[in-house]
Coordinates of C-alpha atoms in Angstrom, one line a residue:
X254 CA -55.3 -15.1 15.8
X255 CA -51.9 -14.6 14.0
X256 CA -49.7 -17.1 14.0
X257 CA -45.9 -17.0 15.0
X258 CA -42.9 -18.0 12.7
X259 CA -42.6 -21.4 14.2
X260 CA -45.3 -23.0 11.6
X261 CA -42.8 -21.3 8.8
X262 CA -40.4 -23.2 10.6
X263 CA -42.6 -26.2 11.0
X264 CA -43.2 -26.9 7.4
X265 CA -39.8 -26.3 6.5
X266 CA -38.7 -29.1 8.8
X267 CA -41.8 -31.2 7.9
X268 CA -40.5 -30.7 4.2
X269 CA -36.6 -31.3 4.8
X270 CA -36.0 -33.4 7.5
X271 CA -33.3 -36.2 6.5
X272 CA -34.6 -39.4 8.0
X273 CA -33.4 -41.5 10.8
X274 CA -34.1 -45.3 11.8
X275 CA -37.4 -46.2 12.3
X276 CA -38.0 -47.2 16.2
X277 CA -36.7 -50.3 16.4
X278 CA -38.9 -53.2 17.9
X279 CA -39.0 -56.9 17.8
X280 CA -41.7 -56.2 15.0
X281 CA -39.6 -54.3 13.2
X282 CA -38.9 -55.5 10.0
X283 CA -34.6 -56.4 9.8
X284 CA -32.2 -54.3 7.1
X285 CA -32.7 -57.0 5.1
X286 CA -36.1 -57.3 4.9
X287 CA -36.6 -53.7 4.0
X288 CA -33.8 -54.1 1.4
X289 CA -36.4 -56.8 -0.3
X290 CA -39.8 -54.5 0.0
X291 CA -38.1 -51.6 -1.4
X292 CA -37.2 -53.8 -4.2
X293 CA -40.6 -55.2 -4.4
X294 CA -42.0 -52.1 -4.6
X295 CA -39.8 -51.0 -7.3
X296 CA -40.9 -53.5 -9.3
X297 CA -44.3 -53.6 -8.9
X298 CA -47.0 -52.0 -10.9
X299 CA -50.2 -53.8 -9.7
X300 CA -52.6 -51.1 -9.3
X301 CA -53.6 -51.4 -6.1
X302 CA -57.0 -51.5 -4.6
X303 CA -58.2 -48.1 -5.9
X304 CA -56.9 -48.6 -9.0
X305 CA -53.5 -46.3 -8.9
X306 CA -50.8 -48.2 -10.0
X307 CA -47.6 -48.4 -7.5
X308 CA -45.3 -46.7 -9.7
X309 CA -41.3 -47.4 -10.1
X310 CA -40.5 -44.6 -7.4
X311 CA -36.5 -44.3 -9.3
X312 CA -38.5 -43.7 -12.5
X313 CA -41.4 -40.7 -11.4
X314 CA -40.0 -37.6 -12.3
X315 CA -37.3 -37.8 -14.4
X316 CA -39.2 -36.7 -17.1
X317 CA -39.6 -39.9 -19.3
X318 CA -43.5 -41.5 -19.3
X319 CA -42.3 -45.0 -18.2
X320 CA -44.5 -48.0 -18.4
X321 CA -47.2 -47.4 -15.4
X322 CA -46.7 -43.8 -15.8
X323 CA -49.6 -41.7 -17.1
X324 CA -47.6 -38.5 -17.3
X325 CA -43.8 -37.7 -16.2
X326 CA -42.8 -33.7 -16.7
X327 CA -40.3 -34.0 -14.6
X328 CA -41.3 -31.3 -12.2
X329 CA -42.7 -31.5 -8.5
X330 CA -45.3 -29.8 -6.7
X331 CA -48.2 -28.4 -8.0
X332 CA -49.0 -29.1 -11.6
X333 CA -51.3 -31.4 -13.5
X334 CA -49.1 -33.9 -13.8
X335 CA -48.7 -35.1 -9.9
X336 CA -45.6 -36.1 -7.3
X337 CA -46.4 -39.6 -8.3
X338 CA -46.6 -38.9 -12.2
X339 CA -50.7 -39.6 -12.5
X340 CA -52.2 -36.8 -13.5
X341 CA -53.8 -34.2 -10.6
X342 CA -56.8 -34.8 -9.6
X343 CA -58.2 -32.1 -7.3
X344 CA -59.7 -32.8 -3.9
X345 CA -63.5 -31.6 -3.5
X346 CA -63.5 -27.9 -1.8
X347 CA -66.7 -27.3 0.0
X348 CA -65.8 -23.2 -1.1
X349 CA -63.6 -21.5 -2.6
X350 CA -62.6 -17.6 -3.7
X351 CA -60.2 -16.1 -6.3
X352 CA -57.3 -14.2 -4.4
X353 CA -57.1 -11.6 -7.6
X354 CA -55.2 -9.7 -7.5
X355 CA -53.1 -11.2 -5.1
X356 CA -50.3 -13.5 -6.8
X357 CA -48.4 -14.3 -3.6
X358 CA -49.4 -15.1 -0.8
X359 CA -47.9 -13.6 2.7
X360 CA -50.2 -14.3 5.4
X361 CA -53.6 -15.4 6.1
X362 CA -55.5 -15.4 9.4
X363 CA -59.9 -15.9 10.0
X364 CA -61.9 -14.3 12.3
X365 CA -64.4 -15.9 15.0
X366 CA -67.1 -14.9 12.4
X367 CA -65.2 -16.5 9.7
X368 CA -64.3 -13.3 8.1
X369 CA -60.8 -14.0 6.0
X370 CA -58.6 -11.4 6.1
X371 CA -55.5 -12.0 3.1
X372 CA -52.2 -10.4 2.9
X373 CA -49.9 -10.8 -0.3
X374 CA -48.4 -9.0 -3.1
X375 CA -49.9 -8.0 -7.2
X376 CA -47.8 -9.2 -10.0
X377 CA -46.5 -5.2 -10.2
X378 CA -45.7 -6.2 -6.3
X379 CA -48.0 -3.9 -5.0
X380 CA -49.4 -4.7 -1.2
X381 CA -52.5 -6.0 -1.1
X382 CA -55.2 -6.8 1.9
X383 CA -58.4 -8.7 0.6
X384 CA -61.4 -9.5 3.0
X385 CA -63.3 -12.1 2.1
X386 CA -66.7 -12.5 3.9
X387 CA -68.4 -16.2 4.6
X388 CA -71.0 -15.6 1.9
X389 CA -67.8 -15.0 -0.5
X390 CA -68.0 -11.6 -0.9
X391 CA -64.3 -9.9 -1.3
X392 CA -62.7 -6.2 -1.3
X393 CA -59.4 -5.4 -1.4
X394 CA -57.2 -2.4 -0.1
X395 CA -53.7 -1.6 -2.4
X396 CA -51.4 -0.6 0.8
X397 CA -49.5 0.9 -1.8
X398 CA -51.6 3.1 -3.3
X399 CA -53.2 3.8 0.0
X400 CA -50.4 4.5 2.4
X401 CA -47.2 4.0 0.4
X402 CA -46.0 0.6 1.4
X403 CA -42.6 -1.2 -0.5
X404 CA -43.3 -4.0 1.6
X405 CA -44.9 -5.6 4.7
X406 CA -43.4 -6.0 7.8
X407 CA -46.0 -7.6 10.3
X408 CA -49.9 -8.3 9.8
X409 CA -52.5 -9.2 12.8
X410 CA -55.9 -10.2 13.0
X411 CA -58.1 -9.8 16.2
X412 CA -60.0 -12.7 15.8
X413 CA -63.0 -11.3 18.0
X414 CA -63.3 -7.3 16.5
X415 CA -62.7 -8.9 13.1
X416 CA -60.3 -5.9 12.8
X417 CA -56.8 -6.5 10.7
X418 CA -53.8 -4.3 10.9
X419 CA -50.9 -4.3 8.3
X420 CA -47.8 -2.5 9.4
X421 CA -45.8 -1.4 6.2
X422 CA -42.1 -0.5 5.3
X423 CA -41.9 2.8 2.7
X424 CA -39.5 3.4 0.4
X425 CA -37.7 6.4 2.6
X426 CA -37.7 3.5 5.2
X427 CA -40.5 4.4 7.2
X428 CA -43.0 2.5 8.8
X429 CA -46.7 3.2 9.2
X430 CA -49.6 1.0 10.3
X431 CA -53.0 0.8 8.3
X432 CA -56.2 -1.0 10.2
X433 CA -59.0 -1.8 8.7
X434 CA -62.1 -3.3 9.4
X435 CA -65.5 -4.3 7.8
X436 CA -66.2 -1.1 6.2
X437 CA -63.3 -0.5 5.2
X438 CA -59.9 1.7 6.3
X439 CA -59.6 3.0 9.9
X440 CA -58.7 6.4 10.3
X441 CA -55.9 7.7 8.5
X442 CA -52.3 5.4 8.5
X443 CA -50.5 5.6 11.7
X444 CA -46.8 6.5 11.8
X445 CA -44.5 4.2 13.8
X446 CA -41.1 4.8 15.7
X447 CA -38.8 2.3 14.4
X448 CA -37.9 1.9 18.3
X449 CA -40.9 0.7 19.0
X450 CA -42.3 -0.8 16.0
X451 CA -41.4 -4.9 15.6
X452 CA -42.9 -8.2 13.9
X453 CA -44.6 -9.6 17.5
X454 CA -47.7 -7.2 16.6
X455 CA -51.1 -7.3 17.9
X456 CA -54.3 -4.6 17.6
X457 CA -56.8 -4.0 19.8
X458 CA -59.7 -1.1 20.0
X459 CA -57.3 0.9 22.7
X460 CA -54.4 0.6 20.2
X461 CA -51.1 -1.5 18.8
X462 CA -48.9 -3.3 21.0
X463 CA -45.4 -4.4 20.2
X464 CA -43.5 -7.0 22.1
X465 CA -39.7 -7.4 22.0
X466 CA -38.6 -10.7 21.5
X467 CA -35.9 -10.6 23.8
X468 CA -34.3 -11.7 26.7
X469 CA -36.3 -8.8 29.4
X470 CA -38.1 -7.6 26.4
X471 CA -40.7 -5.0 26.7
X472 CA -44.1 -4.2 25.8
X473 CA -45.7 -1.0 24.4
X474 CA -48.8 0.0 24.0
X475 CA -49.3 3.1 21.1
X476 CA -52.9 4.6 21.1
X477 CA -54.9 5.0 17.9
X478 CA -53.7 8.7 17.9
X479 CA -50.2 7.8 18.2
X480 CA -49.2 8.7 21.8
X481 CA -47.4 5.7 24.0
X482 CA -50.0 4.5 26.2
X483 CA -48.0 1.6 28.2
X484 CA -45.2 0.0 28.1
X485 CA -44.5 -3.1 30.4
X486 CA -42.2 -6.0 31.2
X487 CA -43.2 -9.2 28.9
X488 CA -40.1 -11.5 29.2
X489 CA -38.7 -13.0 26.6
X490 CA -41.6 -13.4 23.6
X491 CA -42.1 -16.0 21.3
X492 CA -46.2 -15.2 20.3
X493 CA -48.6 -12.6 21.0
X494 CA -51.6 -12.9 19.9
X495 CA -55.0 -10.2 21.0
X496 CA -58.4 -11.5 21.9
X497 CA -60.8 -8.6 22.1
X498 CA -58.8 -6.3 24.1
X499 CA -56.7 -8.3 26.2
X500 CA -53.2 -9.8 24.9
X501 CA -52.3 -13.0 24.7
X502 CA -48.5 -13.1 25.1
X503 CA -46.2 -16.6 24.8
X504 CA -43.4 -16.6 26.7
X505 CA -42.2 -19.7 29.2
X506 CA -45.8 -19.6 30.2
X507 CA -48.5 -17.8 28.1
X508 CA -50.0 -14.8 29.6
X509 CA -53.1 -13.3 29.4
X510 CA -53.1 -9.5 30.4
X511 CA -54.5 -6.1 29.2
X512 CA -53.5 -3.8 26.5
X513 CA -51.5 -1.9 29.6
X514 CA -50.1 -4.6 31.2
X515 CA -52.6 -5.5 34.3
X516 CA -55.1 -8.1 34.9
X517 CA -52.7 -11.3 34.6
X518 CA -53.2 -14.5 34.1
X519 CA -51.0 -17.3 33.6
X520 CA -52.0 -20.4 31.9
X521 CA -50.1 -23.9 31.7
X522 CA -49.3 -23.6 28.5
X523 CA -45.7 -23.0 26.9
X524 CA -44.9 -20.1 24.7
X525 CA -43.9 -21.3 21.4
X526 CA -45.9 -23.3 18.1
X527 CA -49.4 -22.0 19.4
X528 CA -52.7 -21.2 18.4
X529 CA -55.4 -19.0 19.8
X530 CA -59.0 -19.0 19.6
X531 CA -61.4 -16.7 21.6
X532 CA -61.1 -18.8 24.6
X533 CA -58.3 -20.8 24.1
X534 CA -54.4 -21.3 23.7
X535 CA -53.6 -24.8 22.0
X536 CA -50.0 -25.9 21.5
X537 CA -48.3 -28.7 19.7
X538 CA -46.8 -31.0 22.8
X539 CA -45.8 -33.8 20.6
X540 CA -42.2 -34.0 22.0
X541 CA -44.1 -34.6 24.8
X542 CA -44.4 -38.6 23.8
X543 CA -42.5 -40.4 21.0
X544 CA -44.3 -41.5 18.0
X545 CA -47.5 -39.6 19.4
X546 CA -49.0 -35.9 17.8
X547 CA -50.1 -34.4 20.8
X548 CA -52.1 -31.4 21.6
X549 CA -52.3 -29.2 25.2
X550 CA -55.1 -26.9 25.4
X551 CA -55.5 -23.8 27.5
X552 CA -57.9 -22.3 28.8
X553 CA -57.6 -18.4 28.7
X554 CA -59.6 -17.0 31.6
X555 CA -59.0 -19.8 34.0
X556 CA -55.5 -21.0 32.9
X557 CA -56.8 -24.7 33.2
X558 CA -54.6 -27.0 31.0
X559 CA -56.2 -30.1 28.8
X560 CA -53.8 -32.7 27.2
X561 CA -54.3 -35.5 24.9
X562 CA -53.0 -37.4 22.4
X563 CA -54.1 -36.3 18.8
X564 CA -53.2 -39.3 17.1
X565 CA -50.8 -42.6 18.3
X566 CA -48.2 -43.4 16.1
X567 CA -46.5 -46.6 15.0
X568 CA -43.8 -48.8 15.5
X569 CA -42.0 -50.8 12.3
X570 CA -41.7 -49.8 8.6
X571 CA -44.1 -47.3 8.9
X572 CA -44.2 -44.0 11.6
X573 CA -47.3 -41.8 11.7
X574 CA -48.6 -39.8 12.5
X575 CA -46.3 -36.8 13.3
X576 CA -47.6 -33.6 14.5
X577 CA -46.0 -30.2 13.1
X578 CA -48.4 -27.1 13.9
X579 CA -51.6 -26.6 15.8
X580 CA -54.6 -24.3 15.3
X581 CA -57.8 -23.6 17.9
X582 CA -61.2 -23.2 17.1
X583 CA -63.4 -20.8 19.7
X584 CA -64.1 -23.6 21.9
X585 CA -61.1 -24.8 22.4
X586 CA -60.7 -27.6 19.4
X587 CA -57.4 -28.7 18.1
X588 CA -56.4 -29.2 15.2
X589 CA -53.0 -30.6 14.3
X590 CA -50.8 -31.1 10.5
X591 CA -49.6 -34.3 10.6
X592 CA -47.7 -36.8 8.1
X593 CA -47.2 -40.3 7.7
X594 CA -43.5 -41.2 6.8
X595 CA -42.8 -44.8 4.8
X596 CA -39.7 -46.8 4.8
X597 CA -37.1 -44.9 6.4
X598 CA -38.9 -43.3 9.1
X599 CA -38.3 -41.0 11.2
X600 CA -40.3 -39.0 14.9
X601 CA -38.8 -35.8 13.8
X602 CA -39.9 -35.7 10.2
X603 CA -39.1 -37.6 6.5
X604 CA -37.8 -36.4 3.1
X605 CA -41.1 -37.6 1.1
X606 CA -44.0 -38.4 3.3
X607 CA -46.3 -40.9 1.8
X608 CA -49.1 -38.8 3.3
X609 CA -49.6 -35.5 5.1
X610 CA -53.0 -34.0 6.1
X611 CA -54.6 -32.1 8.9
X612 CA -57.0 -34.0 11.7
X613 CA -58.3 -33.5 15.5
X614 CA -58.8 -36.2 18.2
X615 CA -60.9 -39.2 17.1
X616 CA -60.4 -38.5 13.4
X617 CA -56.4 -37.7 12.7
X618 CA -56.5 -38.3 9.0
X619 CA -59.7 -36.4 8.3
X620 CA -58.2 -34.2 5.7
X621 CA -55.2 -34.9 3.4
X622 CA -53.3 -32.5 1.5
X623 CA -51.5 -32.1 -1.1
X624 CA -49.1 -29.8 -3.2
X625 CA -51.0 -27.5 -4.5
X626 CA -52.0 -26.9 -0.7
X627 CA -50.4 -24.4 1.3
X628 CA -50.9 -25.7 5.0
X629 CA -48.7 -23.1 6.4
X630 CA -51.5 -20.9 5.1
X631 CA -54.3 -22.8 7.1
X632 CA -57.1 -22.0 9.5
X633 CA -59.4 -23.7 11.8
X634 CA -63.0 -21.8 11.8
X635 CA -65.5 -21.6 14.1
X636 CA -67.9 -24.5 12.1
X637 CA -64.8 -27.0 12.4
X638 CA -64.0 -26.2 8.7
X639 CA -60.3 -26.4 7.5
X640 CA -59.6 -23.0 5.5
X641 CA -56.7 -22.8 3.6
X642 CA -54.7 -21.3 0.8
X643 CA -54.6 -23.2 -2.6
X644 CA -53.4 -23.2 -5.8
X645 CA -54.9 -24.0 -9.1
X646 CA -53.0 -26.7 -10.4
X647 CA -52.6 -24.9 -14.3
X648 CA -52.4 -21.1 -14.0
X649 CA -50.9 -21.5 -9.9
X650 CA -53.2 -18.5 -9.3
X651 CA -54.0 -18.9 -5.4
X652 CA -57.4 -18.8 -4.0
X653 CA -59.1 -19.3 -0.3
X654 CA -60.7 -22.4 -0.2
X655 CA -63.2 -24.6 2.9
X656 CA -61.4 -28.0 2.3
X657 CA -63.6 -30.0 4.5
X658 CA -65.1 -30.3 8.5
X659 CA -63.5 -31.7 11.1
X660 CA -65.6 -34.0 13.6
X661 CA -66.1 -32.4 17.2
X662 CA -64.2 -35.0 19.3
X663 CA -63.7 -35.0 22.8
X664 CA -62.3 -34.1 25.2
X665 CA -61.7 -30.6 23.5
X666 CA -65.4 -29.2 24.0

């Protein structure tokens, strides 16, 4: 259930984007018209109707507590004082678990049982991989100590074994491959050939496989004990992904095959910004249709595509939502990150977004974020709960938290 770079990527450009002209539509209000909100809002501080003042937007954050303002540090992101200089308030978490000693976070992925498996780095930058089990229970495994790692250079979790592998890169520059599962290491670390070894990882029970992501890249299949066991033609790979033991691979179509390369099945679904559940490949199709966040989900044994609009966006002032990311639960679920741009809007993204949260079909603004979340770090589980990675808003120490349940919606399952 790893995910691929694109949601790195994803974030970035959610994040970045410079905004472009709203659609335009006879609704639409004219350049000058904007010109006299933004100047209205400016002005304004009438709290509104849950009591939040509407807060000089030049003024928050240039350090100086203006009239309106309840703090101004003049610092963004997470702290106590907020983006819109109120103090933080944090949102209820249904659960949550200290990521001690993990300081940084690299990746996270979650299991069909809703085992959490962490990857990240100790304040002495050691390698670290915590499990944390539903009931909250944690252990963790120093790589360093354990196999030597200076750093990590691709993780994977097989989201139906409950398995997670970490391969690491050693100070004398080579690379070995620790699993572990719920008791614990493995076997002994597994040396790698840097030939065959890249960040497109994936573990089963027969072994690793590594996919090249190139152009008439290849696929090969080390056993457990080291020796090669297959190696196959997997196109040019953007994703792979294992479920059980058979690979889930995204290339112009994503394919379902085994560990050695037979038993193929192709599904409707495109390679890139996916998400795979135990039954399920879903992929963010928003380009699909403008000013819409939608979702394509297929099926993995069949290949049988589903489509539907997440959420419809808006014309005028105003553009929402805007998809960037998609997860699956088991049954095929979506879940999208989306964000809701104000003024200057844009299809492709905005520079502040008044809003950004994560949502399904029938209920696309059922949980928003905010910056002491990190929804690159996000998970759908199997109970429709939205996992994530969080920081506390004082100390920036990270933890796991459940940050609320989405509604089953159709036509998903």
């Amino acid at each position: 259930m790893v995910r691929g770079s694109w949601l790195v990527m994803a974030m970035v450009a959610l994040g970045g984007c410079s905004p472009e002209s709203a659609k335009g539509t006879d609704s639409e209000p004219t350049s000058s018209d904007a010109s006299s909100d933004a100047s209205s809002d400016a002005s304004s501080t009438t709290p509104t109707s849950g009591g939040t003042p509407d807060l000089p937007a030049s003024h928050c954050g240039d350090g100086v507590v203006d009239p309106g303002e309840a703090c101004d540090d003049g610092n963004g992101g997470c702290d106590a004082c907020t983006d819109a200089c109120t103090p933080g308030v944090d949102p209820a978490l249904e659960w949550s678990v200290p990521l001690a000693p993990i300081v940084e976070v690299q990746d996270f992925d979650l299991t069909q049982q809703q085992r959490a498996w962490v990857v990240g780095t100790t304040g002495d930058e050691a390698i670290v991989l915590q499990r944390i089990e539903v009931d909250g229970s944690t252990a963790s495994f120093d790589l360093t100590a354990l196999a030597g790692f200076a750093e990590s250079v691709a993780f994977h979790v097989n989201g139906v074994t409950g398995e997670a592998g970490v391969l690491g890169l050693l100070p004398d520059q080579t690379l070995k491959l620790v699993r572990v599962g719920g008791d614990g290491p493995i076997g002994e670390p597994l040396a790698i050939p840097k030939g065959v070894a890249t960040e497109l990882m994936a573990i089963t029970s027969v072994g690793v496989t590594f996919i090249e992501g190139v152009e008439g890249g290849t696929a090969t299949t080390l056993a457990w004990t080291g020796e090669p066991l297959a190696t196959f033609a997997s196109a040019t790979a953007f994703f792979v992904d294992a479920v059980g033991d058979r690979l889930v691979i995204g290339t112009s179509l994503v394919t379902l095959v085994d560990a050695d390369g037979a038993n193929r099945v192709e599904t409707m679904c495109w390679g890139q910004r996916l998400a795979t559940s135990g039954t399920h490949v879903v992929r963010d199709a928003s380009e699909l249709s403008w000013g819409d966040a939608a979702m394509e989900s297929c099926e993995l044994a069949s290949g049988a595509l589903v489509s539907g609009v997440l959420a419809t966006g808006v014309s005028g002032f105003e553009v929402a939502p805007i998809a960037e990311g998609a997860d699956a639960a088991p049954n095929g679920n979506p879940l999208g990150l989306w964000s809701v741009c104000q003024g200057e809007g844009s299809a492709m993204g905005c520079e502040v977004p008044r809003t950004r949260g994560f949502g399904g079909p029938g209920d696309p603004e059922a949980l928003e974020i905010d910056a002491c979340d990190e929804p690159r770090h996000a998970r759908l589980g199997s109970d429709r709960a939205v996992y994530m990675i969080r920081r506390d808003r004082t100390t920036l120490a990270p933890s796991l938290v459940r940050r609320g349940t989405l509604p089953l919606a159709p036509p998903w399952g």
